[in-house]
């Protein structure tokens, strides 16, 4: 019976099995290269796909406003709907560019999309929600119901 792993070193001393655990396996070696050899900036942007657009949510006395930075889109690219008190905002775009000359033909295409969802508070008047898109900013206005706008103040006399 032959042994594939040597059991003695050059000096003839027996090598224990625990010494073999000190050698890195291929998986841990590769992970170490990715984790330590490349900067975290490189790895955070590598093959991560489309990111979600930045969102600000403001709460005023009369309404909530969702402000979303989505430059480069058209109004027709957006799909905004409400289902079961969940507001969904999504967009998808496709681009295609083809250039031909005597020496080459070049065709480039791309596809990008995102979807963001938000739970709408029960105090929002669903029938009056409006959206507008201007200079790369999508604003969605969610008016509060009339009864929630006015806060009734009750004065209590001390007797």
mmCIF file of C-alpha atoms in Angstrom:
data_model
loop_
_atom_site.group_PDB
_atom_site.id
_atom_site.type_symbol
_atom_site.label_atom_id
_atom_site.label_comp_id
_atom_site.label_asym_id
_atom_site.label_seq_id
_atom_site.Cartn_x
_atom_site.Cartn_y
_atom_site.Cartn_z
ATOM 1 C CA UNK A 1 0.000 0.000 0.000
ATOM 2 C CA UNK A 2 1.429 3.355 -0.993
ATOM 3 C CA UNK A 3 0.953 6.648 0.810
ATOM 4 C CA UNK A 4 0.158 9.702 -1.280
ATOM 5 C CA UNK A 5 1.037 12.111 1.522
ATOM 6 C CA UNK A 6 4.571 11.773 2.874
ATOM 7 C CA UNK A 7 4.685 10.827 6.507
ATOM 8 C CA UNK A 8 8.310 11.862 7.078
ATOM 9 C CA UNK A 9 10.182 15.059 6.330
ATOM 10 C CA UNK A 10 13.703 15.387 4.825
ATOM 11 C CA UNK A 11 15.311 14.683 8.181
ATOM 12 C CA UNK A 12 13.362 11.462 8.550
ATOM 13 C CA UNK A 13 11.135 12.808 11.339
ATOM 14 C CA UNK A 14 7.533 11.739 11.318
ATOM 15 C CA UNK A 15 5.059 14.462 10.237
ATOM 16 C CA UNK A 16 1.791 14.578 12.134
ATOM 17 C CA UNK A 17 -1.502 14.976 10.295
ATOM 18 C CA UNK A 18 -2.133 18.274 12.087
ATOM 19 C CA UNK A 19 0.761 19.884 10.173
ATOM 20 C CA UNK A 20 -1.108 19.451 6.896
ATOM 21 C CA UNK A 21 -3.902 21.696 8.137
ATOM 22 C CA UNK A 22 -1.424 24.584 8.071
ATOM 23 C CA UNK A 23 -1.360 24.488 4.274
ATOM 24 C CA UNK A 24 -4.073 26.655 2.731
ATOM 25 C CA UNK A 25 -6.608 24.961 0.558
ATOM 26 C CA UNK A 26 -7.406 26.441 -2.836
ATOM 27 C CA UNK A 27 -10.677 28.023 -1.729
ATOM 28 C CA UNK A 28 -9.220 29.865 1.264
ATOM 29 C CA UNK A 29 -6.218 30.973 -0.806
ATOM 30 C CA UNK A 30 -8.479 32.448 -3.481
ATOM 31 C CA UNK A 31 -10.700 34.166 -0.886
ATOM 32 C CA UNK A 32 -7.621 35.683 0.734
ATOM 33 C CA UNK A 33 -6.437 37.081 -2.580
ATOM 34 C CA UNK A 34 -9.811 38.691 -3.230
ATOM 35 C CA UNK A 35 -10.183 40.035 0.306
ATOM 36 C CA UNK A 36 -6.682 41.378 0.828
ATOM 37 C CA UNK A 37 -5.105 41.975 -2.561
ATOM 38 C CA UNK A 38 -7.879 44.106 -4.050
ATOM 39 C CA UNK A 39 -9.208 47.217 -2.392
ATOM 40 C CA UNK A 40 -12.704 47.134 -0.952
ATOM 41 C CA UNK A 41 -13.716 49.841 -3.444
ATOM 42 C CA UNK A 42 -12.913 47.512 -6.319
ATOM 43 C CA UNK A 43 -14.815 44.583 -4.855
ATOM 44 C CA UNK A 44 -17.839 46.675 -3.846
ATOM 45 C CA UNK A 45 -18.305 47.816 -7.457
ATOM 46 C CA UNK A 46 -17.428 44.528 -9.147
ATOM 47 C CA UNK A 47 -20.379 42.722 -10.724
ATOM 48 C CA UNK A 48 -22.955 44.054 -8.316
ATOM 49 C CA UNK A 49 -25.567 44.870 -10.949
ATOM 50 C CA UNK A 50 -27.858 47.870 -10.896
ATOM 51 C CA UNK A 51 -28.065 49.786 -7.663
ATOM 52 C CA UNK A 52 -31.221 51.266 -6.217
ATOM 53 C CA UNK A 53 -31.636 55.019 -6.606
ATOM 54 C CA UNK A 54 -31.174 57.300 -3.616
ATOM 55 C CA UNK A 55 -34.397 58.244 -1.817
ATOM 56 C CA UNK A 56 -35.396 61.020 0.586
ATOM 57 C CA UNK A 57 -38.670 60.752 2.490
ATOM 58 C CA UNK A 58 -40.075 63.924 4.001
ATOM 59 C CA UNK A 59 -42.943 64.216 6.463
ATOM 60 C CA UNK A 60 -44.737 67.542 6.615
ATOM 61 C CA UNK A 61 -47.998 68.554 8.238
ATOM 62 C CA UNK A 62 -50.084 67.916 5.101
ATOM 63 C CA UNK A 63 -48.255 65.154 3.255
ATOM 64 C CA UNK A 64 -45.382 62.746 2.882
ATOM 65 C CA UNK A 65 -43.058 63.290 -0.071
ATOM 66 C CA UNK A 66 -40.804 60.669 -1.600
ATOM 67 C CA UNK A 67 -37.956 62.232 -3.568
ATOM 68 C CA UNK A 68 -35.925 59.876 -5.753
ATOM 69 C CA UNK A 69 -32.816 60.719 -7.794
ATOM 70 C CA UNK A 70 -33.203 58.968 -11.172
ATOM 71 C CA UNK A 71 -31.458 61.045 -13.853
ATOM 72 C CA UNK A 72 -31.500 60.058 -17.511
ATOM 73 C CA UNK A 73 -34.985 58.559 -17.565
ATOM 74 C CA UNK A 74 -38.199 59.674 -19.243
ATOM 75 C CA UNK A 75 -41.601 59.934 -17.600
ATOM 76 C CA UNK A 76 -42.763 56.974 -19.679
ATOM 77 C CA UNK A 77 -40.008 54.748 -18.179
ATOM 78 C CA UNK A 78 -41.648 54.710 -14.732
ATOM 79 C CA UNK A 79 -44.200 52.261 -13.412
ATOM 80 C CA UNK A 80 -45.782 53.391 -10.132
ATOM 81 C CA UNK A 81 -48.568 51.432 -8.485
ATOM 82 C CA UNK A 82 -50.156 50.669 -5.135
ATOM 83 C CA UNK A 83 -51.168 47.199 -4.049
ATOM 84 C CA UNK A 84 -52.302 46.404 -0.529
ATOM 85 C CA UNK A 85 -50.881 49.660 0.889
ATOM 86 C CA UNK A 86 -47.495 49.020 -0.714
ATOM 87 C CA UNK A 87 -46.209 51.663 -3.112
ATOM 88 C CA UNK A 88 -43.982 50.205 -5.854
ATOM 89 C CA UNK A 89 -41.781 52.399 -8.005
ATOM 90 C CA UNK A 90 -39.933 50.759 -10.863
ATOM 91 C CA UNK A 91 -38.310 51.705 -14.144
ATOM 92 C CA UNK A 92 -36.633 49.859 -16.964
ATOM 93 C CA UNK A 93 -34.675 51.241 -19.891
ATOM 94 C CA UNK A 94 -33.007 49.697 -22.878
ATOM 95 C CA UNK A 95 -30.416 51.440 -24.997
ATOM 96 C CA UNK A 96 -29.020 50.409 -28.340
ATOM 97 C CA UNK A 97 -26.451 52.114 -30.526
ATOM 98 C CA UNK A 98 -25.194 50.875 -33.863
ATOM 99 C CA UNK A 99 -22.415 52.441 -35.900
ATOM 100 C CA UNK A 100 -21.193 51.283 -39.277
ATOM 101 C CA UNK A 101 -18.271 52.368 -41.441
ATOM 102 C CA UNK A 102 -16.233 50.756 -44.203
ATOM 103 C CA UNK A 103 -13.892 49.062 -41.752
ATOM 104 C CA UNK A 104 -16.100 48.011 -38.854
ATOM 105 C CA UNK A 105 -19.546 47.594 -37.440
ATOM 106 C CA UNK A 106 -20.070 48.353 -33.781
ATOM 107 C CA UNK A 107 -23.237 47.605 -31.879
ATOM 108 C CA UNK A 108 -23.669 48.394 -28.198
ATOM 109 C CA UNK A 109 -26.717 47.779 -26.067
ATOM 110 C CA UNK A 110 -27.622 47.983 -22.428
ATOM 111 C CA UNK A 111 -30.461 47.330 -20.029
ATOM 112 C CA UNK A 112 -31.020 48.806 -16.591
ATOM 113 C CA UNK A 113 -33.848 48.561 -14.111
ATOM 114 C CA UNK A 114 -34.742 49.095 -10.484
ATOM 115 C CA UNK A 115 -37.684 48.583 -8.156
ATOM 116 C CA UNK A 116 -38.265 50.210 -4.780
ATOM 117 C CA UNK A 117 -41.224 49.477 -2.496
ATOM 118 C CA UNK A 118 -42.596 51.404 0.464
ATOM 119 C CA UNK A 119 -45.362 50.615 2.928
ATOM 120 C CA UNK A 120 -47.847 53.470 2.912
ATOM 121 C CA UNK A 121 -49.168 54.650 6.286
ATOM 122 C CA UNK A 122 -52.911 54.283 6.756
ATOM 123 C CA UNK A 123 -53.130 58.060 7.205
ATOM 124 C CA UNK A 124 -52.432 58.642 3.470
ATOM 125 C CA UNK A 125 -55.322 59.510 1.139
ATOM 126 C CA UNK A 126 -54.666 56.957 -1.635
ATOM 127 C CA UNK A 127 -56.975 58.715 -4.115
ATOM 128 C CA UNK A 128 -54.912 61.928 -4.068
ATOM 129 C CA UNK A 129 -51.387 60.569 -4.593
ATOM 130 C CA UNK A 130 -49.533 62.358 -7.394
ATOM 131 C CA UNK A 131 -46.128 61.962 -9.048
ATOM 132 C CA UNK A 132 -43.992 64.383 -11.023
ATOM 133 C CA UNK A 133 -40.630 64.009 -12.750
ATOM 134 C CA UNK A 134 -38.430 67.026 -13.374
ATOM 135 C CA UNK A 135 -34.682 67.346 -14.087
ATOM 136 C CA UNK A 136 -33.826 63.828 -12.923
ATOM 137 C CA UNK A 137 -35.834 63.935 -9.693
ATOM 138 C CA UNK A 138 -39.022 61.907 -9.204
ATOM 139 C CA UNK A 139 -41.318 63.352 -6.530
ATOM 140 C CA UNK A 140 -44.280 61.389 -5.237
ATOM 141 C CA UNK A 141 -46.688 63.335 -3.047
ATOM 142 C CA UNK A 142 -48.753 61.330 -0.564
ATOM 143 C CA UNK A 143 -51.351 63.674 0.996
ATOM 144 C CA UNK A 144 -52.543 62.888 4.493
ATOM 145 C CA UNK A 145 -56.256 62.427 5.146
ATOM 146 C CA UNK A 146 -58.132 65.476 6.354
ATOM 147 C CA UNK A 147 -58.728 64.120 9.838
ATOM 148 C CA UNK A 148 -54.995 63.585 10.328
ATOM 149 C CA UNK A 149 -54.029 67.089 9.175
ATOM 150 C CA UNK A 150 -55.856 68.852 11.957
ATOM 151 C CA UNK A 151 -54.778 68.032 15.415
ATOM 152 C CA UNK A 152 -57.540 68.728 17.847
ATOM 153 C CA UNK A 153 -56.255 70.333 20.966
ATOM 154 C CA UNK A 154 -58.350 69.857 24.030
ATOM 155 C CA UNK A 155 -57.848 72.015 27.026
ATOM 156 C CA UNK A 156 -58.393 70.341 30.356
ATOM 157 C CA UNK A 157 -59.217 72.522 33.330
ATOM 158 C CA UNK A 158 -57.850 71.585 36.676
ATOM 159 C CA UNK A 159 -60.519 71.556 39.378
#
